[in-house]
Coordinates of C-alpha atoms and ligand atoms in Angstrom, one line a residue:
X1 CA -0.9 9.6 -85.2
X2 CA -3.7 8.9 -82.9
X3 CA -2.3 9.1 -79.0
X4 CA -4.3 7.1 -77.9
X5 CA -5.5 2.9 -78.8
X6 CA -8.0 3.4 -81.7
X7 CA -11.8 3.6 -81.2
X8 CA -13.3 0.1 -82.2
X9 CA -15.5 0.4 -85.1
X10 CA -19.0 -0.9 -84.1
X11 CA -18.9 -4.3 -84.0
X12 CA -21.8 -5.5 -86.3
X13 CA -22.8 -2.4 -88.4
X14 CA -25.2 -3.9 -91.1
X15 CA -23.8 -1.7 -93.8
X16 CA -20.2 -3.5 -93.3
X17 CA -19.7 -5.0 -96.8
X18 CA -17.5 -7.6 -97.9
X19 CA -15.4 -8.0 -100.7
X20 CA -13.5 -9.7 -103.1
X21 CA -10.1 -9.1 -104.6
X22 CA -7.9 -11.2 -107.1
X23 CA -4.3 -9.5 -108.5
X24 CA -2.2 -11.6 -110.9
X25 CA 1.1 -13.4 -110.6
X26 CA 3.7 -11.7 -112.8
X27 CA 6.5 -13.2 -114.9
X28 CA 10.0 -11.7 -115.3
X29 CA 11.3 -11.8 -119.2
X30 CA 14.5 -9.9 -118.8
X31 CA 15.9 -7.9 -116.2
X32 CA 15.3 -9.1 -112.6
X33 CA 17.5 -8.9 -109.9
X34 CA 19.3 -5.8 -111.8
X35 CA 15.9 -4.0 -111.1
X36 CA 16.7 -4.0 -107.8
X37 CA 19.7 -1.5 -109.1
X38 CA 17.2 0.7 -110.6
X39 CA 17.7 -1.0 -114.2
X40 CA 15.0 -1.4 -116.6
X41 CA 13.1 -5.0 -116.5
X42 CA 10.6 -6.2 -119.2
X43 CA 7.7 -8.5 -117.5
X44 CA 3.9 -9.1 -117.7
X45 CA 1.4 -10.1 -115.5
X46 CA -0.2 -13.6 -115.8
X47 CA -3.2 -15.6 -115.5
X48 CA -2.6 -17.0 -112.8
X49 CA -4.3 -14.9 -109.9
X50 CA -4.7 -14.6 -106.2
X51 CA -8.0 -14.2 -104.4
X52 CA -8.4 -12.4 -101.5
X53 CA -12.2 -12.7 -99.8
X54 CA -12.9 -10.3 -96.7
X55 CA -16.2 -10.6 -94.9
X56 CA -17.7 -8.8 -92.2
X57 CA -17.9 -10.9 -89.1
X58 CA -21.3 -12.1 -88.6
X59 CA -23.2 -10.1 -86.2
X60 CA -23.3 -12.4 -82.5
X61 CA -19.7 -13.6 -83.0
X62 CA -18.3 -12.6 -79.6
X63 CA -15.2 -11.6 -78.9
X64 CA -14.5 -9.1 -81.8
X65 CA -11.9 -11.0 -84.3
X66 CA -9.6 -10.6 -86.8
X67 CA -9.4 -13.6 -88.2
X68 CA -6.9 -14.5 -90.9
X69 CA -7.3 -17.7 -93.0
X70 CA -4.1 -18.4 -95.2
X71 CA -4.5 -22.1 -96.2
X72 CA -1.9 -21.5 -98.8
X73 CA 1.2 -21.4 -96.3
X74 CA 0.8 -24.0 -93.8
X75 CA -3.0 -24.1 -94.0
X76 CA -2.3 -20.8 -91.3
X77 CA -5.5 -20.1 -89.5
X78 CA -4.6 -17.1 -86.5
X79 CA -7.3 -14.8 -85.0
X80 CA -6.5 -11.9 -83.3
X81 CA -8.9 -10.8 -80.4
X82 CA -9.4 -6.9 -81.3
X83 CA -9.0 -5.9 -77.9
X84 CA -5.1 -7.8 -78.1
X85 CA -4.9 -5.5 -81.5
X86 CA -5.9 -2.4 -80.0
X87 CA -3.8 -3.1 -77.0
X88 CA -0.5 -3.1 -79.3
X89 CA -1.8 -0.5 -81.6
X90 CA -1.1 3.1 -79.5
X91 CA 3.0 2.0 -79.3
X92 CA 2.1 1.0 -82.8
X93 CA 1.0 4.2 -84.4
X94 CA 3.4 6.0 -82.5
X95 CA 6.5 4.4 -83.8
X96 CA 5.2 5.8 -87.4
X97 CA 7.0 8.2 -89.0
X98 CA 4.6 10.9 -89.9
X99 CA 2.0 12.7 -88.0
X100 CA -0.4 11.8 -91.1
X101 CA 0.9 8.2 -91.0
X102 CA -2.3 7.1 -91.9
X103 CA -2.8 9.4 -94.9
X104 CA -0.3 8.2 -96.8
X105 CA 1.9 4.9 -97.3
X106 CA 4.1 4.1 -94.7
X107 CA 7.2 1.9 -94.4
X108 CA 7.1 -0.4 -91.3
X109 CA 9.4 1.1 -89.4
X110 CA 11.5 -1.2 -86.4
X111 CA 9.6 0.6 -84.0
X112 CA 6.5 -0.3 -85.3
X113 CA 6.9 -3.6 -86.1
X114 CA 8.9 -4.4 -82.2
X115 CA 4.9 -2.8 -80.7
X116 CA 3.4 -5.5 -82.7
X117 CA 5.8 -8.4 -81.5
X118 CA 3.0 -9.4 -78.7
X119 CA 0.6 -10.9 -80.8
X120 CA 3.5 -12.3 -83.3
X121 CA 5.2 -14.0 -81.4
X122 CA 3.7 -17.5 -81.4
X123 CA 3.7 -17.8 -85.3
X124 CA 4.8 -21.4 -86.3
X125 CA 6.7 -21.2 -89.4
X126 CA 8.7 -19.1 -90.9
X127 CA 6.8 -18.2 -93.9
X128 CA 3.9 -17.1 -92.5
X129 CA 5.5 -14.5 -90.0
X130 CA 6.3 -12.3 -93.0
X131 CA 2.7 -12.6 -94.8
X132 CA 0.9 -11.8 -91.1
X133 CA 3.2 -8.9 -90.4
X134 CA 2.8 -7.2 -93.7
X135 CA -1.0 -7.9 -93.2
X136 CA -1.2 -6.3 -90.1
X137 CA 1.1 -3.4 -91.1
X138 CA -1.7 -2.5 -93.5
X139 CA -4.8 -3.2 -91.8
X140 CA -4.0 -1.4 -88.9
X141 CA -3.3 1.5 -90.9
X142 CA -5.2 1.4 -93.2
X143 CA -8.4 0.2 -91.1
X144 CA -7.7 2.4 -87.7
X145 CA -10.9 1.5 -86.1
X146 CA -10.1 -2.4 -86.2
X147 CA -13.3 -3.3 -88.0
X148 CA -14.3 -7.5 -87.2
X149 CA -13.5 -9.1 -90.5
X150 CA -12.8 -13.0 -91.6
X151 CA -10.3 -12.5 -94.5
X152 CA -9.3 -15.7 -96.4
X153 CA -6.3 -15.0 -99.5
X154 CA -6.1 -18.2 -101.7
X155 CA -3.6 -18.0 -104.8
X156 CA -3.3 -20.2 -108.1
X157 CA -0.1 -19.1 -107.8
X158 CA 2.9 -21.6 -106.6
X159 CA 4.4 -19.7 -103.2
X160 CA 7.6 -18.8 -103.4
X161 CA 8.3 -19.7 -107.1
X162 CA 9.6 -16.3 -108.8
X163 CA 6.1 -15.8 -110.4
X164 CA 5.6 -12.8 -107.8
X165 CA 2.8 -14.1 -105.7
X166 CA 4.1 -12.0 -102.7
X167 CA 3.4 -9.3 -105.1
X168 CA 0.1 -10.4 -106.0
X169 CA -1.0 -11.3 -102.1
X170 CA 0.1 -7.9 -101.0
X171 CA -2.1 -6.2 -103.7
X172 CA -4.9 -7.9 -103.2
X173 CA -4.5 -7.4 -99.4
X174 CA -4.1 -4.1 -100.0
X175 CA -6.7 -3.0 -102.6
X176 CA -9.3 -5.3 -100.3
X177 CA -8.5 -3.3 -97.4
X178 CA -8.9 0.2 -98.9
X179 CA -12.0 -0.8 -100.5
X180 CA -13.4 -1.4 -97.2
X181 CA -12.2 1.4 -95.4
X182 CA -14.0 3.4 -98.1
X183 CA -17.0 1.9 -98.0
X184 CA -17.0 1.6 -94.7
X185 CA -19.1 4.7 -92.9
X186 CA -17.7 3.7 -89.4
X187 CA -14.1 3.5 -90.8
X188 CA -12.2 7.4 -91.3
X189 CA -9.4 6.7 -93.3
X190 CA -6.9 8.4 -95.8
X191 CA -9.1 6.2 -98.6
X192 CA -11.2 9.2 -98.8
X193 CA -8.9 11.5 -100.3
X194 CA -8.6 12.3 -103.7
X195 CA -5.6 9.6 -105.0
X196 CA -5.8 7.8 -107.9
X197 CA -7.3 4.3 -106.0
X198 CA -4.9 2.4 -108.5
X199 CA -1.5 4.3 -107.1
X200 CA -3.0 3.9 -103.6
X201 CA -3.1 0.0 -104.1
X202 CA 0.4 0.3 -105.7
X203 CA 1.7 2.4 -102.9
X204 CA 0.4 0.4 -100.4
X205 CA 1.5 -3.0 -102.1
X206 CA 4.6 -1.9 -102.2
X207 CA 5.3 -1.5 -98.4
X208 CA 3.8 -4.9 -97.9
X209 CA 6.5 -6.2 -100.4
X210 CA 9.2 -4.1 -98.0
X211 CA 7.6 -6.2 -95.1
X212 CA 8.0 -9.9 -97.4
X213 CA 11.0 -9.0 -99.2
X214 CA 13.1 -6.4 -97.3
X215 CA 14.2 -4.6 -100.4
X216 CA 11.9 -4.9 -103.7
X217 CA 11.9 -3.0 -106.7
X218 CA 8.3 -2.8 -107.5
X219 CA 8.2 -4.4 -110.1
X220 CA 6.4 -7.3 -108.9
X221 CA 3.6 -5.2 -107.1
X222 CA 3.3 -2.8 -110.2
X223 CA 2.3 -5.5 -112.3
X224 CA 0.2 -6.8 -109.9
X225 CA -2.0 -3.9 -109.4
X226 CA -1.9 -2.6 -113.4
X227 CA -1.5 -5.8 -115.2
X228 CA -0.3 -5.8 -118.7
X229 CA 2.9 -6.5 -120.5
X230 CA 5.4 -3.8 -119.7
X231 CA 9.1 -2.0 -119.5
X232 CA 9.3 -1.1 -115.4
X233 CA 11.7 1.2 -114.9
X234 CA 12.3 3.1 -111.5
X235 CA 8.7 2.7 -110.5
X236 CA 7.1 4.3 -113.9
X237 CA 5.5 1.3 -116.6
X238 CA 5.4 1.7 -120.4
X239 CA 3.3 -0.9 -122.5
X240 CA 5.5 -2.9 -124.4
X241 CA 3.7 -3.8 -127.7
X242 CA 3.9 -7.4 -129.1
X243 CA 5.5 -9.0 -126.1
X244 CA 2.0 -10.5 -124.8
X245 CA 1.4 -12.2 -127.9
X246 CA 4.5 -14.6 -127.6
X247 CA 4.3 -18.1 -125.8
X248 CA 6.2 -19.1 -122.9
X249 CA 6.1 -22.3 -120.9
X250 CA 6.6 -22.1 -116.9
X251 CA 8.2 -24.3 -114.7
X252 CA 8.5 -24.6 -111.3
X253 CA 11.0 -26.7 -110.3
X254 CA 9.5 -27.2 -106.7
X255 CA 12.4 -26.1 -105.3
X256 CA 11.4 -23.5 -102.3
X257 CA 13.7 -20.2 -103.2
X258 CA 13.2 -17.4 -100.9
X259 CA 13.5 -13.9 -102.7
X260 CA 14.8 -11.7 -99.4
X261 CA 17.7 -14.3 -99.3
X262 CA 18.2 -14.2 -103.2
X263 CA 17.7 -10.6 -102.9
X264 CA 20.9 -10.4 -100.0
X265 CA 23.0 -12.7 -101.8
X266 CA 23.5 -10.5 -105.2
X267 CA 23.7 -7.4 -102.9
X268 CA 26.7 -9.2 -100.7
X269 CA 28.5 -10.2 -104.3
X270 CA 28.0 -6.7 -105.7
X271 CA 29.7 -5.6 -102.5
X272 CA 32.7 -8.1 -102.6
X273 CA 33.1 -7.5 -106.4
X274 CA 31.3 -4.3 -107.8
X275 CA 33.4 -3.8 -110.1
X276 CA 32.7 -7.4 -111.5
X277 CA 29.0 -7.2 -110.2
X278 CA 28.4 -3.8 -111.8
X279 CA 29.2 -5.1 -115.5
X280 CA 26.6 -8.0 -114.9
X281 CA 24.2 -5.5 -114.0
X282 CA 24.9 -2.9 -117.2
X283 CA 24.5 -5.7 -119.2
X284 CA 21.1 -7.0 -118.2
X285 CA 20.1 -3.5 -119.1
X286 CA 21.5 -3.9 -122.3
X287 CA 19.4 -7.3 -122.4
X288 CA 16.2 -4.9 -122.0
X289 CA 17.4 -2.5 -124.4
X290 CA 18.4 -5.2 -127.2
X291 CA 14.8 -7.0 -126.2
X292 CA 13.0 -3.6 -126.7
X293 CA 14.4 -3.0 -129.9
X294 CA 13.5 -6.5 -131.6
X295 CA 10.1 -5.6 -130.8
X296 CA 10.4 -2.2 -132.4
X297 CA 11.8 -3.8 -134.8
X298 CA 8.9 -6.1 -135.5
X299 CA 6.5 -4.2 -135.4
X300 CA 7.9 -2.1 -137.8
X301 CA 8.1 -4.9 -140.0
X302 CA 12.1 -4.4 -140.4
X303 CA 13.0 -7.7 -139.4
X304 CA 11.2 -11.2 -139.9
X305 CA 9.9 -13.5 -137.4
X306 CA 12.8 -15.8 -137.9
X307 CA 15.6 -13.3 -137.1
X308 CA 13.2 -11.7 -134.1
X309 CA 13.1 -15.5 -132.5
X310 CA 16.9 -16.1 -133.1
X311 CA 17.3 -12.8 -131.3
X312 CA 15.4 -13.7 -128.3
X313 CA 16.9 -16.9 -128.1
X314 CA 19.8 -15.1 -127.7
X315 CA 18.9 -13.0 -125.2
X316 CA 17.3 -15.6 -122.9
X317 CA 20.3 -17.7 -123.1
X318 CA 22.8 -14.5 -122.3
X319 CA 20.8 -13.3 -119.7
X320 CA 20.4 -16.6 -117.9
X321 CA 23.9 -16.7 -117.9
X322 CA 24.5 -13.3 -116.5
X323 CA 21.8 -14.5 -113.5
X324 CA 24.4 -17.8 -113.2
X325 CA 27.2 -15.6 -112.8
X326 CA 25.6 -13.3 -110.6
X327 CA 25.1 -16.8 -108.3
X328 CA 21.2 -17.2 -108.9
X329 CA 20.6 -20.1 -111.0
X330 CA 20.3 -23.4 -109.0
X331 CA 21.4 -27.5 -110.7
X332 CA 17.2 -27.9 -111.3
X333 CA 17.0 -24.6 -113.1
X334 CA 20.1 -26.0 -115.2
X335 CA 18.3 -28.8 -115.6
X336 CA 15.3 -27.4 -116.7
X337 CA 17.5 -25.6 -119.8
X338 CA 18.9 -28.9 -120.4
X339 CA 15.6 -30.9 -120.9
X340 CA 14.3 -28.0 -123.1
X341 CA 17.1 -27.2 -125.0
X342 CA 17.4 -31.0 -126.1
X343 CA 14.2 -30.1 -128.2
X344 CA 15.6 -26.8 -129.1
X345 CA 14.1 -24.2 -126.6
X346 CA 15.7 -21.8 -125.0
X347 CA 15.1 -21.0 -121.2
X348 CA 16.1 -19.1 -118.4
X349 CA 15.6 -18.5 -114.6
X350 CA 12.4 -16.1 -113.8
X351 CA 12.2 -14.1 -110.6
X352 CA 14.7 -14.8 -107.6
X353 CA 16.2 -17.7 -108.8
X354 CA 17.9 -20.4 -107.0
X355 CA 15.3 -22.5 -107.7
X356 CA 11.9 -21.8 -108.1
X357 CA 10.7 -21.2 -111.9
X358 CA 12.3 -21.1 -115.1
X359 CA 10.5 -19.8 -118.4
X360 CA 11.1 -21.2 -121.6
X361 CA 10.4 -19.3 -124.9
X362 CA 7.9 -21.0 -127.5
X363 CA 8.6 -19.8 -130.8
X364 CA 5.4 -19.4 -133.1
X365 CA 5.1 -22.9 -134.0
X366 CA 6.0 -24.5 -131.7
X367 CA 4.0 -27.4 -132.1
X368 CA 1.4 -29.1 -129.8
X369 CA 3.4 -32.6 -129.8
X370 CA 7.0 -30.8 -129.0
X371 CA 5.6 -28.7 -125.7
X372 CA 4.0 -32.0 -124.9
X373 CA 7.2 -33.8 -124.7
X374 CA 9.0 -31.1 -123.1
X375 CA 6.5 -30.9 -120.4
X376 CA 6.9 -34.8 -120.0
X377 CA 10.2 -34.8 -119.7
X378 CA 10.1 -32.0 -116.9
X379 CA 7.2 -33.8 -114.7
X380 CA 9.5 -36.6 -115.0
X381 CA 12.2 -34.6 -113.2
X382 CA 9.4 -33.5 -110.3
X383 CA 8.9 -30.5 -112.2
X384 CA 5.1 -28.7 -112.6
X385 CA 4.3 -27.2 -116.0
X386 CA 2.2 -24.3 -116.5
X387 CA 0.9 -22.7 -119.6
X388 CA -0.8 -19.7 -119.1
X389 CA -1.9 -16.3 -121.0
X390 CA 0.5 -13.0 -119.9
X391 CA -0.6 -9.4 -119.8
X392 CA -4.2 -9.7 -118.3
X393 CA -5.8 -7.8 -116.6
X394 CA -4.4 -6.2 -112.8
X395 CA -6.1 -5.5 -109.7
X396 CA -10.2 -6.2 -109.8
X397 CA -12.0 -5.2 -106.7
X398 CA -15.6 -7.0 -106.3
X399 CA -18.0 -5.9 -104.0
X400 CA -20.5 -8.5 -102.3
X401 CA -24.0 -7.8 -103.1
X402 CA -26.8 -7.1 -100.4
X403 CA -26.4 -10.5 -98.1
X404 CA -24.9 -8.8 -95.3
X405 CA -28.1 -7.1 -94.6
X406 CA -29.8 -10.0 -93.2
X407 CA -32.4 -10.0 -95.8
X408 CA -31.5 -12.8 -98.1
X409 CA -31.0 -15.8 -95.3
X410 CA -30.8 -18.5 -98.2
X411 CA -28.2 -16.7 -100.2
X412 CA -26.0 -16.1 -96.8
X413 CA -25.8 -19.9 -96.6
X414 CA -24.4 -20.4 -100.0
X415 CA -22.3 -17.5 -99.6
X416 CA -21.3 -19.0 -96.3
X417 CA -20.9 -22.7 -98.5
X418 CA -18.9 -20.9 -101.1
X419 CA -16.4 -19.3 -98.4
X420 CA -15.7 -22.5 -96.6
X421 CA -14.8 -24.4 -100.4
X422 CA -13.1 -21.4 -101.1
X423 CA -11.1 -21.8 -98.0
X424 CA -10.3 -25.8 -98.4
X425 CA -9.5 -26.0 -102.0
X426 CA -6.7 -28.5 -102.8
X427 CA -3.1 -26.2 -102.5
X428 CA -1.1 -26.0 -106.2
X429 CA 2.0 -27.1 -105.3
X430 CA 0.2 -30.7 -103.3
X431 CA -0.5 -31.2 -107.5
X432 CA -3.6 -32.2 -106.8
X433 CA -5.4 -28.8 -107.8
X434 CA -5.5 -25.3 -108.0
X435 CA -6.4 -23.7 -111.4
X436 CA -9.8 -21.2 -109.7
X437 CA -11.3 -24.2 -108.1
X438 CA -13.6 -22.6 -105.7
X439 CA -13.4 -19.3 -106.7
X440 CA -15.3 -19.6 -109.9
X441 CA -18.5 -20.3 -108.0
X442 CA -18.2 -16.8 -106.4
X443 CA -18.8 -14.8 -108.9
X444 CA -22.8 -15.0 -108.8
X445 CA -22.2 -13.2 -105.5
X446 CA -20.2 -10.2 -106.3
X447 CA -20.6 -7.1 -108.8
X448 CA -17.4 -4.9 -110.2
X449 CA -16.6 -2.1 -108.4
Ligands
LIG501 N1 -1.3 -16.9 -100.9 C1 -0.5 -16.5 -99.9 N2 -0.9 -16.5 -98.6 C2 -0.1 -16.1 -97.7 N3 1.2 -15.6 -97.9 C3 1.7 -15.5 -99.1 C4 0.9 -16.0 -100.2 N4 1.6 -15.8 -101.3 C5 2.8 -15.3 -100.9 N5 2.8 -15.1 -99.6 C6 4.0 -14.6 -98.8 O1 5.1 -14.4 -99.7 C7 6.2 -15.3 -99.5 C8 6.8 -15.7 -100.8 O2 7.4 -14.6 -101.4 P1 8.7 -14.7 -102.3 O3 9.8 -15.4 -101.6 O4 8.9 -13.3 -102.8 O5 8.2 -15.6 -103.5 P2 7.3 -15.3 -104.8 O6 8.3 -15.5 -105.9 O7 6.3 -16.3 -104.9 O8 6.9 -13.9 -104.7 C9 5.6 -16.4 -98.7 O9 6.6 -17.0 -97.8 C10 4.5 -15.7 -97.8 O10 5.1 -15.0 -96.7
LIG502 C1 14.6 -10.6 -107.9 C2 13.5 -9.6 -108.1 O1 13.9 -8.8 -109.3 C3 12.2 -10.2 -108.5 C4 11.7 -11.2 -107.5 O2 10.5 -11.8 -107.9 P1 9.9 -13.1 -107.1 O3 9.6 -12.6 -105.7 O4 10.9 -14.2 -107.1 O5 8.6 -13.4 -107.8 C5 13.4 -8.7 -106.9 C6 12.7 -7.4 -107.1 O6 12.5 -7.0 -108.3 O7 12.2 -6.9 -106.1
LIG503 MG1 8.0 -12.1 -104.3

């Protein structure tokens, strides 16, 4: 641990790049909440993405900044002086574990996160206090020289919904952080080692999650960062053929759901009743296992279509009422099985549950007219719909092209116009938006990495 506040990085180095970063939402199809007891869950990630956009501050901007733009929760806007940073940061790295705290992943620990209470303590709502400490967890270590940056994170994603877009914001923050610090020449950091850049993400996700959620099971961040349609189980992901090509319908029933709380309450129950709570839990792994063996089964061609939808009918309707038992559903998640089942779909809670969004199965089919009706029927309840591709791709890391050097003064305008639509498109859950707006025009600017 460094004994002593970090050096600044130079201010307005002209090599500072910026970069963009987007990591999909993820959707749970069997198997959450008993993931958090090491059980197997089957989920994908989905097309619905967060972006995360650091820049470089612009050379003359004086004092030094961290500045932090998160319209999504309470259109948050904070800046942190670097000199207030640095000021917290010596108690901060030396309430880390490890020696080489900044060479590997690192839990928050009490002590840590107590050093950083001074510049934390004026945060308005209680959303954004988790988001802004598991934020700062990672850039200060992960960015030990406190490099100026403007960093804006918009998602497509509904907040708070059970489509993992805590997941999604940490991986983003994450993988946009350590590809700075690596490109970075003024910035010494553990990104230089010789990890696989994909774990790192994971890794550091994952602590970001610990910061949000208290007690995740990775799934959510795993996902995030490797995209895909998969069985997690205990951290590791196998590909799970055939499940991306089925057809689901989302909604959210706009009712706020907090996963830490959700998270708390199974763990209270499984401690009042394990030896109720612990049958529950076997038999959402059975779920998995039953799920995993109709799709063996179809792509071996040993059952038909018809018998593999009547099975995972089945098993959307018993493992909705497991999560129901379990105390997780919500009245507008039982509504939401209701209006679908009265035109024959089957549905079930996804993510945290009590409230949030529910995921309904669409048989192949299913026609156009029928998903219409249903989705009627829903908005009519104050639901939102969405239908939307799963197992895309994970993290993509995007690195701005040449404009910080000064050279291309028209381009730095539009870039500059680009950031601030970025920044003010419409929110998803105001309905009056979201969908990319504002970050397709982006892409002229930045090149794969
Ligand atoms: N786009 C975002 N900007 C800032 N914080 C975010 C964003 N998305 C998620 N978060 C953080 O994650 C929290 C929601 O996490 P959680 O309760 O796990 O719901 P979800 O099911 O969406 O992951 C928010 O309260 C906020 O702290
Ligand atoms: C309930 C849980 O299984 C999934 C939570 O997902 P979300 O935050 O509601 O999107 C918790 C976890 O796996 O960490
Ligand atoms: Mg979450």
């Amino acid at each position: 641990m460094p004994p002593h506040p970090p050096r600044l990085a130079s201010p307005h180095a002209s090599h500072a790049s910026s970069v963009l970063v987007s990591a999909p939402g993820k959707v749970i199809l069997f198997g959450e909440h008993a993931v958090v007891y090491n059980k197997p869950a089957i989920a994908a990630s989905l097309g619905l993405r967060s972006y995360a956009w650091f820049r470089a501050q612009p050379a003359g901007v004086s004092p030094s900044l961290l500045r932090l733009n998160l319209p999504d929760i309470h259109r948050t806007t904070i800046e942190f002086p670097l000199v207030q940073l640095a000021a917290v940061s010596r108690e901060y790295y030396y309430a880390l574990d490890a020696s080489d705290a900044m060479l590997r992943p690192s839990v928050l620990l009490p002590d840590a996160e107590r050093a950083l209470e001074p510049v934390l303590s004026e945060l308005p709502h209680s959303a954004v206090r988790p988001a802004v400490l598991a934020f700062l967890h990672l850039f200060l270590a992960i960015c030990p020289k406190l490099p100026a940056l403007n960093v804006c994170v918009r998602s497509e994603l509904p907040v708070g919904a059970g489509l993992g877009s805590s997941a999604s914001f940490s991986v983003a923050v994450a993988a946009g952080l350590l590809a700075l610090a690596s490109s970075h020449p003024d910035i010494d950091s553990e990104a230089k080692e010789e990890v696989d850049p994909a774990w790192r993400v994971n890794q550091w996700a994952f602590m970001a999650e610990k910061v949000i959620h208290g007690n995740p099971s990775g799934v959510d961040n795993s996902l995030a960062t490797y995209g895909g349609a998969k069985i997690y189980s205990k951290g590791q992901l196998e590909s799970l053929n055939g499940f991306s090509s089925l057809r689901f319908l989302l909604t959210d029933t706009c009712v706020p759901k907090n996963t830490k709380r959700q998270v708390e309450m199974v763990r209270t129950r499984k401690m009042r009743f394990p030896s109720v709570m612990d049958l529950l839990i076997d038999s959402v792994e059975n779920i998995v296992k039953e799920c995993k063996a109709v799709f063996r089964d179809i792509a071996q061609g040993t059952i038909s279509q018809a018998e593999m939808v009547s099975s995972m009918e089945a098993l959307i309707e018993m493992n909705h009422g497991v999560m129901a038992a379990c105390g997780v559903s919500h009245p507008s998640l039982e509504t939401v099985r209701l209006v679908t089942a009265s035109h024959g779909l089957q549905s079930k809670l996804t993510g945290a549950g009590g409230g949030g969004c529910a995921l309904t199965f669409l048989p192949p089919g299913t026609t156009r007219e029928t998903i219409s009706a249903v989705a009627t029927q829903l908005s009519a309840n104050g639901f939102k719909c969405y239908e939307t591709e799963v197992g895309g791709s994970g993290v993509e890391v995007r690195t701005q092209r040449s404009v910080d050097s000064g050279n291309e003064e028209g381009e730095q305008v539009a870039v500059l116009a680009a950031w601030e639509e970025f920044a003010a498109r419409p929110l998803v859950r105001d309905g009056s938006g979201g969908g990319g707006g504002g970050v397709d025009g982006l892409n002229a600017y930045f090149e794969s990495s």
